[in-house]
Short mmCIF file of C-alpha atoms in Angstrom, two decimals:
data_model
loop_
_atom_site.label_atom_id
_atom_site.label_comp_id
_atom_site.label_asym_id
_atom_site.label_seq_id
_atom_site.Cartn_x
_atom_site.Cartn_y
_atom_site.Cartn_z
CA MET A 13 -22.05 -0.71 31.53
CA ASN A 14 -21.46 -0.29 27.92
CA ASP A 15 -18.68 -2.30 26.10
CA PRO A 16 -16.20 0.45 24.28
CA SER A 17 -15.88 -2.11 21.57
CA ILE A 18 -19.24 -2.00 20.47
CA PHE A 19 -18.68 1.65 19.69
CA ARG A 20 -15.50 1.29 18.16
CA SER A 21 -17.05 -1.37 15.72
CA ARG A 22 -19.99 0.83 14.76
CA TRP A 23 -17.57 3.50 14.12
CA SER A 24 -15.75 1.05 11.95
CA LEU A 25 -18.92 0.83 9.66
CA LEU A 26 -19.14 4.65 8.99
CA PRO A 27 -17.09 4.53 6.02
CA GLY A 28 -18.90 1.53 4.26
CA PHE A 29 -22.43 3.37 5.01
CA ALA A 30 -20.70 6.76 3.56
CA LEU A 31 -19.70 4.70 0.40
CA ALA A 32 -23.17 3.09 0.03
CA ALA A 33 -24.72 6.79 0.29
CA ILE A 34 -22.52 8.01 -2.50
CA LEU A 35 -23.29 4.97 -4.76
CA ALA A 36 -27.18 5.51 -4.01
CA ILE A 37 -26.87 9.26 -4.84
CA GLY A 38 -25.03 8.31 -7.98
CA LEU A 39 -27.61 5.85 -8.96
CA ILE A 40 -30.44 8.31 -8.23
CA ALA A 41 -28.88 10.99 -10.16
CA SER A 42 -28.10 8.84 -13.10
CA ILE A 43 -31.72 7.67 -13.40
CA GLU A 44 -33.02 11.44 -13.16
CA ALA A 45 -30.36 12.10 -16.18
CA LEU A 46 -31.77 9.46 -18.19
CA ILE A 47 -35.63 10.25 -17.44
CA PHE A 48 -35.41 14.16 -17.12
CA ARG A 49 -32.49 15.43 -18.67
CA HIS A 50 -32.68 12.86 -21.80
CA ALA A 51 -29.07 11.88 -21.46
CA ASP A 52 -28.14 10.55 -25.01
CA TRP A 53 -27.38 7.03 -25.53
CA SER A 54 -25.69 7.24 -29.03
CA GLY A 55 -24.28 3.85 -28.73
CA GLY A 56 -27.88 2.50 -29.28
CA PHE A 57 -29.16 -0.59 -27.94
CA SER A 58 -27.72 -3.17 -30.43
CA LEU A 59 -26.20 -6.27 -29.21
CA GLN A 60 -23.16 -5.35 -31.32
CA ALA A 61 -22.97 -1.87 -29.31
CA LEU A 62 -23.41 -3.72 -26.17
CA ALA A 63 -20.65 -6.36 -26.70
CA GLY A 64 -18.28 -3.98 -27.80
CA GLY A 65 -18.55 -1.66 -25.19
CA ASP A 66 -19.52 1.34 -27.64
CA ALA A 67 -23.04 1.79 -25.95
CA THR A 68 -21.95 1.87 -22.37
CA SER A 69 -19.12 4.21 -23.02
CA ALA A 70 -21.40 6.61 -24.66
CA LEU A 71 -23.93 6.63 -21.98
CA SER A 72 -21.25 6.95 -19.30
CA LYS A 73 -19.75 10.05 -21.09
CA SER A 74 -23.43 11.44 -21.36
CA LEU A 75 -24.12 10.71 -17.73
CA GLN A 76 -20.88 12.13 -16.56
CA LYS A 77 -21.79 15.41 -18.84
CA GLU A 78 -25.61 15.62 -17.24
CA MET A 79 -24.89 14.96 -13.83
CA PRO A 80 -24.48 18.36 -11.86
CA PHE A 81 -22.22 16.71 -9.25
CA ALA A 82 -20.49 14.12 -11.07
CA ASP A 83 -16.78 15.30 -10.00
CA ALA A 84 -17.94 15.38 -6.47
CA LEU A 85 -19.15 11.99 -6.23
CA VAL A 86 -16.06 10.62 -7.96
CA THR A 87 -13.82 12.79 -5.43
CA ALA A 88 -16.08 11.67 -2.70
CA ASP A 89 -15.65 7.72 -3.64
CA ARG A 90 -11.95 8.13 -3.94
CA VAL A 91 -11.73 9.72 -0.54
CA PHE A 92 -13.73 7.10 1.11
CA GLY A 93 -11.74 4.47 -0.64
CA TRP A 94 -8.51 5.58 0.68
CA ILE A 95 -9.76 6.26 4.13
CA ALA A 96 -11.35 3.03 4.58
CA LEU A 97 -9.26 0.67 2.63
CA GLY A 98 -6.21 2.68 1.52
CA ASP A 99 -7.19 2.09 -2.14
CA LEU A 100 -5.70 4.47 -4.62
CA GLY A 101 -7.74 3.23 -7.62
CA PRO A 102 -6.41 1.20 -10.63
CA GLN A 103 -3.58 3.21 -11.74
CA VAL A 104 -1.52 3.60 -8.56
CA ARG A 105 -0.22 0.87 -6.36
CA ARG A 106 0.54 1.54 -2.58
CA GLY A 107 3.97 0.35 -1.27
CA CYS A 108 5.33 0.99 2.25
CA ASP A 109 6.76 4.09 4.11
CA GLY A 110 4.24 6.49 2.19
CA TRP A 111 5.95 5.40 -1.30
CA LEU A 112 3.68 4.96 -4.38
CA PHE A 113 4.15 3.17 -7.76
CA LEU A 114 2.41 3.48 -11.15
CA THR A 115 0.61 0.46 -12.21
CA ASP A 116 1.69 0.43 -15.76
CA GLU A 117 5.17 -0.05 -14.41
CA LEU A 118 4.61 -3.42 -13.48
CA ILE A 119 2.43 -4.84 -16.36
CA VAL A 120 3.98 -7.21 -18.70
CA HIS A 121 2.49 -5.88 -22.08
CA PRO A 122 1.69 -8.81 -24.69
CA GLY A 123 3.90 -8.47 -27.64
CA ARG A 124 6.97 -6.58 -26.03
CA GLU A 125 9.52 -8.30 -27.58
CA LYS A 126 8.31 -7.07 -31.47
CA VAL A 127 8.05 -3.71 -29.89
CA PHE A 128 11.49 -3.64 -28.09
CA ARG A 129 12.88 -4.61 -31.59
CA ALA A 130 11.03 -1.59 -33.30
CA ARG A 131 11.86 0.76 -30.85
CA LEU A 132 15.69 0.01 -31.19
CA ALA A 133 15.32 0.11 -34.82
CA MET A 134 13.62 3.31 -34.96
CA ILE A 135 16.53 4.73 -32.63
CA GLU A 136 19.14 3.44 -35.09
CA ARG A 137 17.45 5.14 -38.06
CA VAL A 138 17.51 8.43 -36.14
CA ALA A 139 20.97 7.99 -34.85
CA ARG A 140 22.33 7.48 -38.92
CA PHE A 141 20.21 10.34 -39.95
CA LEU A 142 21.89 12.70 -37.30
CA GLU A 143 25.22 11.16 -38.10
CA SER A 144 24.83 11.98 -41.64
CA ARG A 145 24.53 15.47 -40.65
CA SER A 146 27.55 15.49 -38.13
CA ILE A 147 25.21 15.60 -34.99
CA ALA A 148 25.86 12.90 -32.35
CA LEU A 149 22.91 11.07 -30.64
CA VAL A 150 23.43 9.97 -26.84
CA VAL A 151 20.21 7.81 -25.55
CA VAL A 152 19.55 8.05 -21.84
CA PRO A 153 17.55 5.26 -20.88
CA VAL A 154 15.55 6.04 -17.59
CA PRO A 155 15.22 3.11 -15.05
CA ASP A 156 11.69 2.46 -13.62
CA LYS A 157 11.11 3.94 -10.01
CA SER A 158 9.85 0.29 -9.01
CA ARG A 159 13.54 -1.01 -10.03
CA LEU A 160 15.18 1.26 -7.97
CA ALA A 161 12.83 1.90 -5.07
CA ALA A 162 12.03 -2.03 -4.69
CA PRO A 163 12.89 -1.81 -0.95
CA HIS A 164 9.69 -0.11 -0.71
CA LEU A 165 7.62 -2.24 -2.84
CA CYS A 166 6.65 -4.13 0.36
CA GLY A 167 4.62 -6.83 -1.27
CA ILE A 168 3.68 -5.42 -4.69
CA GLU A 169 5.00 -7.97 -7.31
CA ARG A 170 7.49 -6.99 -10.01
CA ALA A 171 7.28 -9.49 -12.75
CA PRO A 172 10.78 -11.21 -13.28
CA ALA A 173 10.07 -10.54 -17.05
CA LEU A 174 10.90 -7.07 -16.35
CA ALA A 175 14.11 -7.59 -14.74
CA ASP A 176 16.46 -7.67 -17.65
CA ARG A 177 14.65 -4.95 -19.66
CA LEU A 178 16.81 -2.04 -18.98
CA GLN A 179 20.06 -4.25 -19.67
CA GLY A 180 18.81 -5.83 -22.53
CA PHE A 181 17.81 -2.23 -24.14
CA ALA A 182 21.36 -1.12 -23.12
CA ALA A 183 22.95 -4.09 -24.98
CA GLY A 184 20.86 -3.62 -27.94
CA LEU A 185 22.21 -0.07 -28.12
CA LYS A 186 25.63 -0.95 -28.02
CA ALA A 187 25.16 -3.61 -30.47
CA ARG A 188 24.06 -1.03 -32.98
CA ASN A 189 27.06 1.55 -31.76
CA ILE A 190 24.78 4.06 -30.35
CA LYS A 191 26.26 5.81 -27.44
CA ALA A 192 23.92 5.58 -24.16
CA VAL A 193 24.39 6.64 -20.69
CA ASP A 194 23.95 4.10 -17.97
CA LEU A 195 22.06 5.80 -15.02
CA LEU A 196 21.95 3.03 -12.49
CA PRO A 197 25.13 4.10 -10.62
CA ALA A 198 24.03 7.74 -10.31
CA LEU A 199 20.35 6.97 -9.28
CA GLY A 200 20.66 3.61 -7.30
CA ALA A 201 23.47 4.45 -4.97
CA ARG A 202 21.25 5.56 -2.01
CA ASP A 203 18.42 3.45 -1.72
CA SER A 204 16.36 5.23 -4.14
CA GLU A 205 16.75 8.83 -2.81
CA GLY A 206 16.53 10.23 -6.26
CA TYR A 207 12.77 9.50 -6.76
CA TYR A 208 9.68 11.21 -5.31
CA ARG A 209 7.70 9.07 -3.13
CA THR A 210 4.15 10.20 -4.45
CA ASP A 211 5.46 10.95 -8.23
CA THR A 212 7.00 8.58 -10.92
CA HIS A 213 10.05 10.98 -11.70
CA TRP A 214 13.33 11.51 -10.19
CA ASN A 215 13.15 14.57 -7.59
CA GLU A 216 15.93 17.37 -7.66
CA GLN A 217 18.71 15.21 -5.99
CA GLY A 218 18.12 12.64 -8.50
CA ALA A 219 17.85 14.98 -11.53
CA ARG A 220 21.16 16.61 -10.42
CA ARG A 221 23.16 13.29 -10.28
CA VAL A 222 21.43 12.41 -13.69
CA ALA A 223 22.69 15.71 -15.23
CA GLU A 224 26.24 14.81 -13.77
CA ALA A 225 26.39 11.28 -15.02
CA ILE A 226 25.56 12.56 -18.59
CA ALA A 227 27.66 15.58 -18.49
CA ALA A 228 30.84 13.05 -17.68
CA ASP A 229 29.93 10.70 -20.32
CA LEU A 230 29.90 13.74 -22.73
CA ARG A 231 33.13 14.94 -21.44
CA ARG A 232 34.40 11.37 -21.97
CA TRP A 233 33.41 11.11 -25.63
CA GLY A 234 34.41 14.54 -26.51
CA LEU A 235 31.06 16.02 -26.92
CA ALA A 236 30.58 18.62 -23.87
CA PRO A 237 30.69 22.06 -24.71
CA ALA A 238 33.04 24.62 -23.27
CA ALA A 239 31.98 26.34 -20.17
CA GLN A 240 30.91 29.74 -21.18
CA LEU A 241 28.15 30.71 -18.74
CA THR A 242 27.65 31.25 -14.85
CA PHE A 243 24.70 30.53 -12.73
CA GLU A 244 23.10 31.56 -9.60
CA LEU A 245 21.46 28.97 -7.50
CA THR A 246 18.66 30.04 -4.65
CA ALA A 247 16.79 27.55 -2.49
CA GLU A 248 13.14 28.46 -1.77
CA PRO A 249 11.35 27.80 1.43
CA GLU A 250 10.27 23.89 1.98
CA ARG A 251 6.76 23.08 0.86
CA GLU A 252 4.52 19.96 0.00
CA ARG A 253 5.07 18.85 -3.41
CA VAL A 254 1.67 16.50 -4.45
CA GLY A 255 3.00 14.24 -6.99
CA ASP A 256 1.55 12.82 -10.31
CA LEU A 257 0.72 9.67 -8.47
CA ILE A 258 -1.69 11.42 -6.22
CA ARG A 259 -3.41 13.11 -9.12
CA LEU A 260 -3.78 9.72 -10.95
CA ALA A 261 -5.52 8.48 -7.64
CA GLY A 262 -8.32 11.50 -7.94
CA LEU A 263 -7.10 12.88 -4.58
CA ASP A 264 -4.96 16.01 -5.48
CA GLN A 265 -7.73 18.58 -5.16
CA VAL A 266 -8.46 17.17 -1.19
CA PRO A 267 -6.81 18.40 1.82
CA ARG A 268 -4.58 15.98 3.97
CA PRO A 269 -5.38 13.71 5.72
CA MET A 270 -7.87 12.67 3.20
CA ARG A 271 -5.05 11.71 0.64
CA PRO A 272 -1.54 10.58 1.09
CA ARG A 273 1.09 13.07 2.21
CA GLY A 274 3.05 14.53 -0.69
CA ASP A 275 6.68 14.92 -0.78
CA SER A 276 8.62 17.85 0.93
CA GLU A 277 10.78 19.69 -1.24
CA SER A 278 13.24 22.98 -0.91
CA PRO A 279 13.04 23.79 -4.74
CA VAL A 280 16.34 25.04 -6.07
CA ARG A 281 16.21 27.98 -8.89
CA ILE A 282 18.78 28.18 -11.20
CA LYS A 283 19.31 31.32 -12.91
CA GLN A 284 21.85 32.12 -15.65
CA ILE A 285 24.06 35.38 -15.25
CA PRO A 286 24.74 36.84 -18.59
CA ARG A 287 28.19 38.25 -19.08
CA HIS A 288 27.20 40.98 -20.85
CA ALA A 289 24.08 42.90 -22.27
CA VAL A 290 22.62 41.23 -25.50
CA GLY A 291 20.42 43.34 -27.86
CA ILE A 292 17.81 42.22 -29.96
CA LEU A 293 19.70 42.26 -33.05
CA ASP A 294 23.01 40.48 -31.53
CA ASP A 295 24.06 37.14 -33.10
CA LEU A 296 24.10 34.45 -30.56
CA ALA A 297 25.74 30.88 -30.75
CA ALA A 298 23.62 28.04 -31.74
CA PRO A 299 23.02 25.51 -28.84
CA GLU A 300 25.76 22.70 -28.78
CA VAL A 301 23.54 20.03 -26.66
CA THR A 302 19.83 19.67 -27.40
CA VAL A 303 17.69 17.60 -24.97
CA ILE A 304 14.78 15.84 -26.59
CA GLY A 305 13.26 14.21 -23.69
CA THR A 306 10.12 12.62 -22.04
CA SER A 307 8.36 14.24 -18.78
CA PHE A 308 11.55 13.32 -16.91
CA SER A 309 13.23 16.27 -18.48
CA ARG A 310 10.59 18.64 -17.25
CA ARG A 311 10.81 17.23 -13.55
CA GLY A 312 13.32 18.04 -10.65
CA GLY A 313 14.73 20.92 -12.54
CA PHE A 314 16.59 18.53 -14.88
CA ILE A 315 17.06 21.02 -17.78
CA GLY A 316 18.72 23.68 -15.32
CA PHE A 317 21.07 21.34 -13.67
CA MET A 318 22.23 20.10 -17.16
CA SER A 319 22.97 23.80 -18.02
CA LEU A 320 24.83 24.13 -14.68
CA VAL A 321 27.06 21.20 -14.90
CA LEU A 322 27.75 21.78 -18.34
#
């Protein structure tokens, strides 16, 4: 009688054989591109070009251009890496409960203290420039996802040097008399519910909490505009949202279960309701609040929620 464990062990070798086949196909295609397609190695064969990486970089780009199915091979490699090893590539780290994290958030960069001081000095120059024109600047430092979702890191190490970075930045702004909004109470109150699992950014729940925190501080500082508009909110049907961390892992173009499961979301649409018809030649009041932001400003409907709560 056959031992079932033998068949299980044989099936467990399948991802390895598949990965080896992908590498073999890539090698054959690369050789074919070099010999028959005359791939350009503009970096040359000099020792200096090889040592500096210029030659290999040029060859890699040329092979990627000449190989007819390079993208398919890369995708297949990422799929088998995920299925066999749970690997998501160098840019993404895998936590637990389906949570993914950006590797760059966890890196302690050299020269960070110098860059830290330079950033604060730059913000101070901008603040003074705007102040000379009677414009107030309010800075909103965004906490890293890995800080607020620490319970989901599950073995991923967050360097101790990163622990005081947010507080140090806020203290630097305060020392320069620059107004700043503390988002930790708003985002950290409910165990990381304000962030997407598969994206580096806050979700709609987090975006709304952040908007409310910013609005509360603007009112406290006398900087909030008077409410002038009304809005209509509608929720769309729930659907899967594939986050940017799945895209960075190279798996956004493949279906489940060949990639991690995305976030479930029922997007809220916020529509401004005009009080009266506006003609093309009518004068409109200038905006009293302007958002100059990072990619966080474009996620979770943040701008819509800012308009709503103000």
